[in-house]
Amino acid sequence: MHANLQNVRIQPIRVLSDERIHTDILRLDLFHPIVSGNKWFKLQYYLEEALVSPKKTIATFGGAFSNHIVATAFAAAELGLNSIGIIRGEKIGDSPTLRDAESYGMNLVHIDRNEYQNKEKIRHTLPDPDIYWVNEGGYGHPGAKGASGIISLFDTSHYSHVVCAVGTGTMMSGLISAVQPEQNVVGISILKNHFGLKKEVTSLLSHTASQERFSLIHDYHFGGYARQTQELFDFMNWLWENEQIPTDIVYTSKLVFAVKDLINKGVFPKGSRLLIIHSGGLQGNRSVSPGKLCF
Ligand SMILES: *Cc1c(COP(=O)(O)O)cnc(C)c1O
C-alpha cells in the first residue's frame, strides 16, 4: 500500500469533549499502515539532502520495533536510495518490523546493546563515503523542519493547544515553530525522567520567542519507554470501542490517556480547543501478546 496524505483527516473525539473543552485528533496514522506519518515528515529534508549529494545509501539507527527504521527503509526505497539499518541488540526471535524493513530493501546490521551506545564508533566502522547518516529517531534540524509540515496540512489556527507525544523532541520542535504565537504546544514525554528533553527541544528552535510556546509533561510514561500496563490496554480498548481510534502502545496511547487525565484535572482552561496529533506507530502493536487489544 502506498503512503497517502489524502487519507489523513481531523476527527472530533466526543469522549474528550464537553461544554468546557473541545478535542480533535489529527489522524496521521491513516497515512500508511506501517510507515508512521510523523517519521515520514521528519525524513523529508534528510532525503532531499541525500538525493542532491553523491551519496546513494541512507543509514540510521533503531530498535527491533522502531517506527523510524521501517519508515527510513520505505522512504529510501520510494526514492531509489539504498538503506542500512543499525539495529540495537543481537537478532533474537522474529520482528515483523524488521521483516518489513528488509522487504523494502534495507540491509540490517545487528549490534550488541553495549556497542550500540557508541554511535560515532559504529559510523567509523562503516566508513563508506557513499553513506548519508541520519540520527536515531531523525533528531536534528532537518527533522524538525520536516515535521513542521504537519501543522500546515490543515487550517489549525483556531486550536488553543496542540498536544503530541515526545520521544527525541524533533517532531515537537517542528510543531512549535509552525504554530501561531498565541497557540501552545504540549508534549507528553514517553521516556522516563527524560529531563534533558527541554534543552533538546529548545536547541532545534530558531526563534527565541517560540521557546515560550511549549510545555513538557513527564508524568505519563507508564514505567518507561514501551512499558505497558493493563490500565493502558484497558484505555486503548475503551478509546477504540467509543471512537474507533486505534492507538499504539509506545506513543499515542499514553498521549491520549494524558490528555484525558489533564482535562479531568482541569489543566486546560474553559474554552480550550485541543488538537491531538495522532503520530501513527500502530505497526509497533505487533509486539503485543494476542488478545490484549480488541483492534
Ligand atoms: C517517533 C514517534 C514519536 C516521537 O517523535 P520524536 O520526534 O522523536 O519526538 C511520536 N509518535 C510516534 C508514533 C512515533 O513513531
Short mmCIF file of C-alpha atoms and ligand atoms in Angstrom, two decimals:
data_model
loop_
_atom_site.label_atom_id
_atom_site.label_comp_id
_atom_site.label_asym_id
_atom_site.label_seq_id
_atom_site.Cartn_x
_atom_site.Cartn_y
_atom_site.Cartn_z
CA MET A 1 0.00 0.00 0.00
CA HIS A 2 1.25 3.44 -0.88
CA ALA A 3 1.61 6.30 1.53
CA ASN A 4 -1.30 8.63 1.07
CA LEU A 5 -1.74 12.04 2.64
CA GLN A 6 -5.28 12.18 1.24
CA ASN A 7 -6.34 9.71 3.92
CA VAL A 8 -5.22 11.97 6.75
CA ARG A 9 -8.06 13.86 8.43
CA ILE A 10 -9.12 15.65 11.59
CA GLN A 11 -11.68 13.80 13.69
CA PRO A 12 -13.53 15.05 16.79
CA ILE A 13 -13.24 12.99 19.99
CA ARG A 14 -16.61 13.16 21.72
CA VAL A 15 -15.46 11.31 24.84
CA LEU A 16 -12.80 14.01 25.41
CA SER A 17 -15.09 16.97 24.75
CA ASP A 18 -17.70 18.70 26.92
CA GLU A 19 -19.13 22.19 27.31
CA ARG A 20 -15.77 23.46 28.57
CA ILE A 21 -13.26 21.79 26.21
CA HIS A 22 -13.34 20.65 22.60
CA THR A 23 -10.90 17.95 21.47
CA ASP A 24 -10.00 16.87 17.93
CA ILE A 25 -7.37 14.44 16.72
CA LEU A 26 -5.23 14.71 13.58
CA ARG A 27 -5.19 11.16 12.22
CA LEU A 28 -1.68 10.96 10.74
CA ASP A 29 -1.92 7.22 11.42
CA LEU A 30 -4.17 6.95 8.35
CA PHE A 31 -1.21 7.88 6.18
CA HIS A 32 0.07 4.30 5.92
CA PRO A 33 -0.44 1.09 7.94
CA ILE A 34 3.31 0.54 8.54
CA VAL A 35 5.02 3.89 7.98
CA SER A 36 4.39 6.42 10.78
CA GLY A 37 3.19 9.73 9.43
CA ASN A 38 5.46 11.75 11.69
CA LYS A 39 8.53 9.75 10.65
CA TRP A 40 7.75 10.38 7.01
CA PHE A 41 7.56 14.13 7.61
CA LYS A 42 10.74 14.12 9.69
CA LEU A 43 12.68 12.30 6.96
CA GLN A 44 11.76 14.62 4.08
CA TYR A 45 14.68 17.05 4.29
CA TYR A 46 17.23 14.36 5.12
CA LEU A 47 16.19 12.54 1.97
CA GLU A 48 16.36 15.71 -0.04
CA GLU A 49 19.91 16.34 1.20
CA ALA A 50 20.90 12.77 0.39
CA LEU A 51 19.40 12.99 -3.08
CA VAL A 52 21.37 16.08 -4.04
CA SER A 53 24.58 14.67 -2.54
CA PRO A 54 26.60 11.98 -4.31
CA LYS A 55 25.63 9.57 -1.52
CA LYS A 56 23.27 6.85 -2.56
CA THR A 57 22.80 4.99 0.73
CA ILE A 58 20.92 6.18 3.82
CA ALA A 59 21.94 4.65 7.15
CA THR A 60 20.33 5.09 10.55
CA PHE A 61 19.80 3.50 13.97
CA GLY A 62 16.92 1.92 15.88
CA GLY A 63 15.45 -0.96 17.86
CA ALA A 64 13.69 -4.10 16.63
CA PHE A 65 10.25 -2.43 16.64
CA SER A 66 11.41 1.01 15.53
CA ASN A 67 8.99 3.15 13.54
CA HIS A 68 11.96 5.18 12.37
CA ILE A 69 13.77 2.16 10.91
CA VAL A 70 10.82 0.93 8.89
CA ALA A 71 9.92 4.46 7.71
CA THR A 72 13.51 5.08 6.58
CA ALA A 73 13.54 1.79 4.66
CA PHE A 74 10.27 2.65 2.96
CA ALA A 75 11.15 6.25 2.12
CA ALA A 76 14.59 5.29 0.77
CA ALA A 77 13.03 2.63 -1.46
CA GLU A 78 10.47 5.13 -2.81
CA LEU A 79 13.31 7.44 -3.85
CA GLY A 80 15.62 4.77 -5.23
CA LEU A 81 18.19 5.08 -2.43
CA ASN A 82 19.80 2.13 -0.65
CA SER A 83 19.31 1.85 3.09
CA ILE A 84 21.13 0.36 6.06
CA GLY A 85 19.57 -0.09 9.50
CA ILE A 86 21.87 -0.42 12.50
CA ILE A 87 19.74 -2.44 14.93
CA ARG A 88 20.13 -2.36 18.71
CA GLY A 89 20.79 -5.85 20.12
CA GLU A 90 21.58 -9.22 18.62
CA LYS A 91 18.99 -10.86 16.44
CA ILE A 92 16.50 -12.74 18.62
CA GLY A 93 13.18 -14.14 17.54
CA ASP A 94 11.08 -12.59 14.85
CA SER A 95 10.32 -8.91 14.42
CA PRO A 96 7.62 -8.07 11.85
CA THR A 97 9.03 -4.52 11.83
CA LEU A 98 12.46 -5.68 10.71
CA ARG A 99 10.91 -8.09 8.24
CA ASP A 100 9.04 -5.16 6.67
CA ALA A 101 12.21 -3.06 6.63
CA GLU A 102 14.01 -5.87 4.81
CA SER A 103 11.13 -6.25 2.37
CA TYR A 104 11.64 -2.57 1.47
CA GLY A 105 15.25 -3.46 0.68
CA MET A 106 17.00 -2.34 3.88
CA ASN A 107 20.22 -4.06 4.91
CA LEU A 108 20.14 -4.79 8.64
CA VAL A 109 23.23 -4.82 10.84
CA HIS A 110 22.64 -6.09 14.39
CA ILE A 111 24.93 -4.57 17.02
CA ASP A 112 25.27 -5.68 20.62
CA ARG A 113 23.46 -3.38 23.08
CA ASN A 114 26.62 -2.02 24.71
CA GLU A 115 28.41 -1.30 21.47
CA TYR A 116 25.24 0.28 20.10
CA GLN A 117 25.62 3.12 22.61
CA ASN A 118 28.73 4.34 20.79
CA LYS A 119 27.18 5.59 17.57
CA GLU A 120 30.27 7.53 16.50
CA LYS A 121 32.35 4.36 16.59
CA ILE A 122 29.76 2.50 14.56
CA ARG A 123 29.80 5.26 11.96
CA HIS A 124 33.54 4.88 11.68
CA THR A 125 33.43 1.11 11.30
CA LEU A 126 31.23 1.59 8.24
CA PRO A 127 33.36 4.28 6.61
CA ASP A 128 31.67 4.14 3.28
CA PRO A 129 31.86 7.61 1.69
CA ASP A 130 28.65 6.70 -0.08
CA ILE A 131 26.65 6.70 3.18
CA TYR A 132 24.38 9.55 4.29
CA TRP A 133 23.79 9.17 8.05
CA VAL A 134 20.56 10.08 9.81
CA ASN A 135 20.47 10.27 13.63
CA GLU A 136 18.44 7.78 15.66
CA GLY A 137 14.80 8.89 15.61
CA GLY A 138 15.62 11.51 12.96
CA TYR A 139 16.72 14.01 15.62
CA GLY A 140 18.06 17.24 14.13
CA HIS A 141 17.17 20.48 12.36
CA PRO A 142 16.14 18.87 9.06
CA GLY A 143 13.86 16.54 11.04
CA ALA A 144 12.16 19.42 12.85
CA LYS A 145 11.79 21.36 9.62
CA GLY A 146 10.11 18.35 8.02
CA ALA A 147 7.76 17.85 10.98
CA SER A 148 6.62 21.48 10.82
CA GLY A 149 4.75 20.46 7.65
CA ILE A 150 2.29 18.51 9.81
CA ILE A 151 0.74 21.78 11.02
CA SER A 152 0.09 23.10 7.52
CA LEU A 153 -1.79 20.00 6.30
CA PHE A 154 -5.00 21.67 7.53
CA ASP A 155 -6.10 25.03 8.89
CA THR A 156 -5.23 24.54 12.55
CA SER A 157 -5.13 28.20 13.55
CA HIS A 158 -8.30 28.01 15.71
CA TYR A 159 -6.84 25.49 18.18
CA SER A 160 -5.56 26.81 21.51
CA HIS A 161 -3.33 23.79 22.17
CA VAL A 162 -1.57 21.24 20.00
CA VAL A 163 -0.73 18.12 22.04
CA CYS A 164 1.77 15.49 20.89
CA ALA A 165 3.78 12.50 22.10
CA VAL A 166 7.50 13.16 22.50
CA GLY A 167 10.48 10.85 22.05
CA THR A 168 13.51 12.77 20.80
CA GLY A 169 11.53 16.05 20.64
CA THR A 170 12.16 16.54 16.92
CA MET A 171 8.52 16.47 15.88
CA MET A 172 7.57 18.75 18.77
CA SER A 173 10.19 21.33 17.78
CA GLY A 174 8.77 21.37 14.28
CA LEU A 175 5.24 21.86 15.60
CA ILE A 176 6.34 24.69 17.91
CA SER A 177 8.00 26.53 15.07
CA ALA A 178 4.89 26.18 12.90
CA VAL A 179 2.07 27.21 15.28
CA GLN A 180 0.74 30.74 15.74
CA PRO A 181 2.29 32.86 18.52
CA GLU A 182 -0.83 32.55 20.70
CA GLN A 183 -1.03 28.76 20.37
CA ASN A 184 0.58 26.36 22.82
CA VAL A 185 2.26 23.04 22.15
CA VAL A 186 2.06 20.49 24.95
CA GLY A 187 4.39 17.50 24.76
CA ILE A 188 3.84 14.23 26.61
CA SER A 189 7.24 12.60 27.14
CA ILE A 190 7.09 8.84 26.76
CA LEU A 191 10.58 8.30 28.18
CA LYS A 192 11.02 8.09 31.94
CA ASN A 193 12.71 11.07 33.64
CA HIS A 194 13.96 12.47 30.36
CA PHE A 195 14.56 15.89 31.88
CA GLY A 196 17.20 16.86 29.31
CA LEU A 197 14.39 16.97 26.79
CA LYS A 198 13.59 20.65 27.25
CA LYS A 199 17.10 21.57 26.14
CA GLU A 200 16.97 19.14 23.23
CA VAL A 201 13.70 20.67 22.00
CA THR A 202 14.93 24.23 22.51
CA SER A 203 18.16 23.63 20.63
CA LEU A 204 16.15 22.81 17.50
CA LEU A 205 14.15 26.07 17.70
CA SER A 206 15.41 29.02 15.75
CA HIS A 207 13.20 31.70 17.34
CA THR A 208 13.76 32.52 21.00
CA ALA A 209 10.14 33.74 21.09
CA SER A 210 8.88 30.28 20.27
CA GLN A 211 10.51 28.96 23.45
CA GLU A 212 7.59 30.42 25.41
CA ARG A 213 5.10 28.42 23.40
CA PHE A 214 5.56 24.95 24.79
CA SER A 215 5.42 22.80 27.88
CA LEU A 216 6.58 19.26 28.57
CA ILE A 217 4.84 16.79 30.85
CA HIS A 218 6.76 13.83 32.30
CA ASP A 219 4.01 12.02 34.24
CA TYR A 220 2.63 9.62 31.64
CA HIS A 221 5.45 7.22 30.69
CA PHE A 222 3.71 4.25 32.44
CA GLY A 223 7.02 2.97 33.79
CA GLY A 224 9.23 3.89 30.84
CA TYR A 225 9.75 3.57 27.11
CA ALA A 226 7.47 0.92 25.56
CA ARG A 227 6.33 -0.26 29.02
CA GLN A 228 2.75 -1.48 29.05
CA THR A 229 0.25 -1.92 31.84
CA GLN A 230 -3.23 -3.43 31.97
CA GLU A 231 -4.59 0.07 32.65
CA LEU A 232 -3.09 1.21 29.35
CA PHE A 233 -4.57 -1.73 27.41
CA ASP A 234 -7.97 -1.06 29.00
CA PHE A 235 -7.72 2.57 27.96
CA MET A 236 -6.77 1.70 24.37
CA ASN A 237 -9.70 -0.71 24.10
CA TRP A 238 -12.06 1.88 25.61
CA LEU A 239 -10.94 4.51 23.09
CA TRP A 240 -11.36 2.10 20.21
CA GLU A 241 -14.82 0.98 21.34
CA ASN A 242 -16.05 4.55 21.78
CA GLU A 243 -14.38 6.40 18.92
CA GLN A 244 -12.82 3.79 16.60
CA ILE A 245 -9.44 5.40 17.15
CA PRO A 246 -6.61 2.86 17.26
CA THR A 247 -3.55 3.91 19.27
CA ASP A 248 -0.08 2.42 19.63
CA ILE A 249 1.42 1.14 22.88
CA VAL A 250 4.56 3.29 22.80
CA TYR A 251 3.40 6.81 21.99
CA THR A 252 -0.17 7.65 21.15
CA SER A 253 -1.99 5.60 23.82
CA LYS A 254 -0.01 7.41 26.51
CA LEU A 255 -0.64 10.71 24.74
CA VAL A 256 -4.42 10.37 24.59
CA PHE A 257 -4.53 8.94 28.13
CA ALA A 258 -2.61 12.01 29.30
CA VAL A 259 -4.99 14.41 27.55
CA LYS A 260 -7.99 12.73 29.20
CA ASP A 261 -6.35 12.92 32.61
CA LEU A 262 -5.25 16.54 32.17
CA ILE A 263 -8.78 17.52 31.11
CA ASN A 264 -10.19 15.77 34.19
CA LYS A 265 -7.71 17.62 36.39
CA GLY A 266 -8.83 20.95 34.92
CA VAL A 267 -5.42 21.79 33.48
CA PHE A 268 -6.83 23.24 30.24
CA PRO A 269 -8.81 26.47 30.74
CA LYS A 270 -12.50 26.67 29.83
CA GLY A 271 -12.95 27.28 26.11
CA SER A 272 -9.77 25.43 25.13
CA ARG A 273 -9.75 23.79 21.71
CA LEU A 274 -7.27 20.92 21.67
CA LEU A 275 -5.70 19.26 18.66
CA ILE A 276 -4.08 15.91 19.47
CA ILE A 277 -1.51 14.73 16.91
CA HIS A 278 -2.00 11.03 16.25
CA SER A 279 1.54 10.44 15.04
CA GLY A 280 0.97 6.81 13.99
CA GLY A 281 3.15 3.98 15.25
CA LEU A 282 0.46 1.31 15.02
CA GLN A 283 2.85 -1.23 13.48
CA GLY A 284 4.55 -1.43 16.89
CA ASN A 285 1.43 -3.08 18.33
CA ARG A 286 2.55 -6.27 16.61
CA SER A 287 4.79 -6.81 19.65
CA VAL A 288 1.75 -7.07 21.97
CA SER A 289 0.60 -10.55 23.05
CA PRO A 290 -2.53 -11.66 21.23
CA GLY A 291 -5.83 -10.96 22.99
CA LYS A 292 -4.74 -7.80 24.82
CA LEU A 293 -6.12 -5.39 22.23
CA CYS A 294 -9.55 -5.54 20.62
CA PHE A 295 -8.44 -3.86 17.37
C1 LIG B 1 8.89 8.69 16.77
C2 LIG B 1 7.48 8.88 17.19
C3 LIG B 1 7.10 9.95 18.03
C4 LIG B 1 8.07 10.89 18.66
O1 LIG B 1 8.74 11.71 17.74
P1 LIG B 1 10.04 12.50 18.20
O2 LIG B 1 10.27 13.44 17.08
O3 LIG B 1 11.16 11.51 18.34
O4 LIG B 1 9.78 13.16 19.50
C5 LIG B 1 5.76 10.06 18.34
N1 LIG B 1 4.85 9.20 17.86
C6 LIG B 1 5.17 8.18 17.05
C7 LIG B 1 4.12 7.26 16.58
C8 LIG B 1 6.50 7.98 16.69
O5 LIG B 1 6.81 6.95 15.89
#
